[in-house]
PDB file of C-alpha atoms in Angstrom:
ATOM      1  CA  UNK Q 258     153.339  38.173  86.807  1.00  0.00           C
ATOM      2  CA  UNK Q 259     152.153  38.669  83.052  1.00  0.00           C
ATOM      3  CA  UNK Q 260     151.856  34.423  82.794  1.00  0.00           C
ATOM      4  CA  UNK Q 261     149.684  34.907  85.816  1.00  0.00           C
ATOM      5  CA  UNK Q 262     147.172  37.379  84.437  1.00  0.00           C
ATOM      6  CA  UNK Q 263     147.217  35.451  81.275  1.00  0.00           C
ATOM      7  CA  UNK Q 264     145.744  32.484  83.263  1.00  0.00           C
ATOM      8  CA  UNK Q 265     143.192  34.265  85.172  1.00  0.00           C
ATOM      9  CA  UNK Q 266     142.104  35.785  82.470  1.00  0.00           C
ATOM     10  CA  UNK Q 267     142.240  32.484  80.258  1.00  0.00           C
ATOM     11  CA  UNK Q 268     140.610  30.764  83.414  1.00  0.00           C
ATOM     12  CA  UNK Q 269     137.801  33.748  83.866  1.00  0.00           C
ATOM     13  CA  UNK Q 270     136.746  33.320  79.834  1.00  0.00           C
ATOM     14  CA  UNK Q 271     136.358  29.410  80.579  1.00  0.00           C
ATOM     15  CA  UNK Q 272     134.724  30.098  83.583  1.00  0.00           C
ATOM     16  CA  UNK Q 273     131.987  32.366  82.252  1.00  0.00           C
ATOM     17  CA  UNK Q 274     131.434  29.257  79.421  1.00  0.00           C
ATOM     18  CA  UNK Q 275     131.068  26.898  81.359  1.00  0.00           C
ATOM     19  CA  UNK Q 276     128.379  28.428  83.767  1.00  0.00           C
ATOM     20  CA  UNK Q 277     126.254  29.202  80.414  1.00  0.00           C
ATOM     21  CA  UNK Q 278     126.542  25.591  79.561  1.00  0.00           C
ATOM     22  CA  UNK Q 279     125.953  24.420  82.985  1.00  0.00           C
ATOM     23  CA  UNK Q 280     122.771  26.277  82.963  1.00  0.00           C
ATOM     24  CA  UNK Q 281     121.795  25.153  79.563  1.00  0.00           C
ATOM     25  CA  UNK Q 282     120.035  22.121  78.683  1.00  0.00           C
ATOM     26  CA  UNK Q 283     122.843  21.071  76.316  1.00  0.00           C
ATOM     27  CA  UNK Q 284     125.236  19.129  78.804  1.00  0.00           C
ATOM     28  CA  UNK Q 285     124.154  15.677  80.230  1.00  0.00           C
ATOM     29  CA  UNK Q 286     124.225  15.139  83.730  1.00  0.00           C
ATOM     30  CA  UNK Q 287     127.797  13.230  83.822  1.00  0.00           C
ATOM     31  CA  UNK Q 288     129.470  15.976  82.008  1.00  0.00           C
ATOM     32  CA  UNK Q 289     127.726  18.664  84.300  1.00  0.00           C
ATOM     33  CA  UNK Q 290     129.000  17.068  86.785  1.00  0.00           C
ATOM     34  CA  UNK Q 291     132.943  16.711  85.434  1.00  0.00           C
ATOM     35  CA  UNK Q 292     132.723  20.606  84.454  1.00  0.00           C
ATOM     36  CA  UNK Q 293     131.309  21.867  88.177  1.00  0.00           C
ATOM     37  CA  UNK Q 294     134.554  19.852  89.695  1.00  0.00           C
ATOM     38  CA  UNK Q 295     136.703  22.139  86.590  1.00  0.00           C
ATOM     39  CA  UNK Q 296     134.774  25.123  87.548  1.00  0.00           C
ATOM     40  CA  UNK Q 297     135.600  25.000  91.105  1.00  0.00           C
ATOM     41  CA  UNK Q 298     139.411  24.789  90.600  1.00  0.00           C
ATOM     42  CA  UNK Q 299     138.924  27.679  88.560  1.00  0.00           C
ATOM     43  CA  UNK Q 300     137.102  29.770  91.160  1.00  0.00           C
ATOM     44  CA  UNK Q 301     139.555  28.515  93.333  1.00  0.00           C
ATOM     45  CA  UNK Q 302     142.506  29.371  91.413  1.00  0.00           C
ATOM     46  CA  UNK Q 303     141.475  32.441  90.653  1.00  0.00           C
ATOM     47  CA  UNK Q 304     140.437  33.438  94.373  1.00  0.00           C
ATOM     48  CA  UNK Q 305     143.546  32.424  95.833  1.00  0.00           C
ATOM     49  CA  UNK Q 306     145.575  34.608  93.098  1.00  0.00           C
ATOM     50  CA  UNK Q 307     143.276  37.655  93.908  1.00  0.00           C
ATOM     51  CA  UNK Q 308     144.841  37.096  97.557  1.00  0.00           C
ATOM     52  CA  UNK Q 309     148.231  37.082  96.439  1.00  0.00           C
ATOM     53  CA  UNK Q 310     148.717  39.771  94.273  1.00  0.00           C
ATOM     54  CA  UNK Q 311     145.462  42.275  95.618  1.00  0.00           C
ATOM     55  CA  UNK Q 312     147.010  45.144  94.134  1.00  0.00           C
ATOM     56  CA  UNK Q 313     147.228  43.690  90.592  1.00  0.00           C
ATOM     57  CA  UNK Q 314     144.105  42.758  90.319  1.00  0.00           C
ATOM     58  CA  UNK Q 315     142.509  45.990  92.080  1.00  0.00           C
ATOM     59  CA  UNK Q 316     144.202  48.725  90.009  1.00  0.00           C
ATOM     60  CA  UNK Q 317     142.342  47.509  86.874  1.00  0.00           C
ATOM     61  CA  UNK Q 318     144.967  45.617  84.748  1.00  0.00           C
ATOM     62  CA  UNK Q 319     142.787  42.912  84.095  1.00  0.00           C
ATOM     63  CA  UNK Q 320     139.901  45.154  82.383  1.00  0.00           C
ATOM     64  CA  UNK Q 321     142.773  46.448  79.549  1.00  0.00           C
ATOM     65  CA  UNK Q 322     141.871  44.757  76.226  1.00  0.00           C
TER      66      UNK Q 322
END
């Protein structure tokens, strides 16, 4: 369970990056367009884990440093 928070909290960092440089000017439109297909695994993964362990990720272990 402790590999799985480490990945949605890895994924959530990479996440919150790549919507900053999505809504930058800094990214062609090719590699906008690689990173969106990235970013919606990654909002995918991390949905579907929310679903499977609810209490986890409701009782605040994720917001511990």
């Amino acid at each position: 369970m402790f590999f799985q928070i480490y990945k949605y909290r890895e994924r959530s960092m990479r996440r919150t990056w790549q919507l900053t440089q999505f809504l930058s000017d800094n990214w062609t439109v090719e590699k906008r367009e690689h990173e969106r297909v990235k970013l919606i695994s990654d909002i995918v993964y991390m949905s579907e884990l929310k679903n499977e362990y609810p209490k986890v990720f409701d009782d605040g272990i994720l917001k511990l440093p």
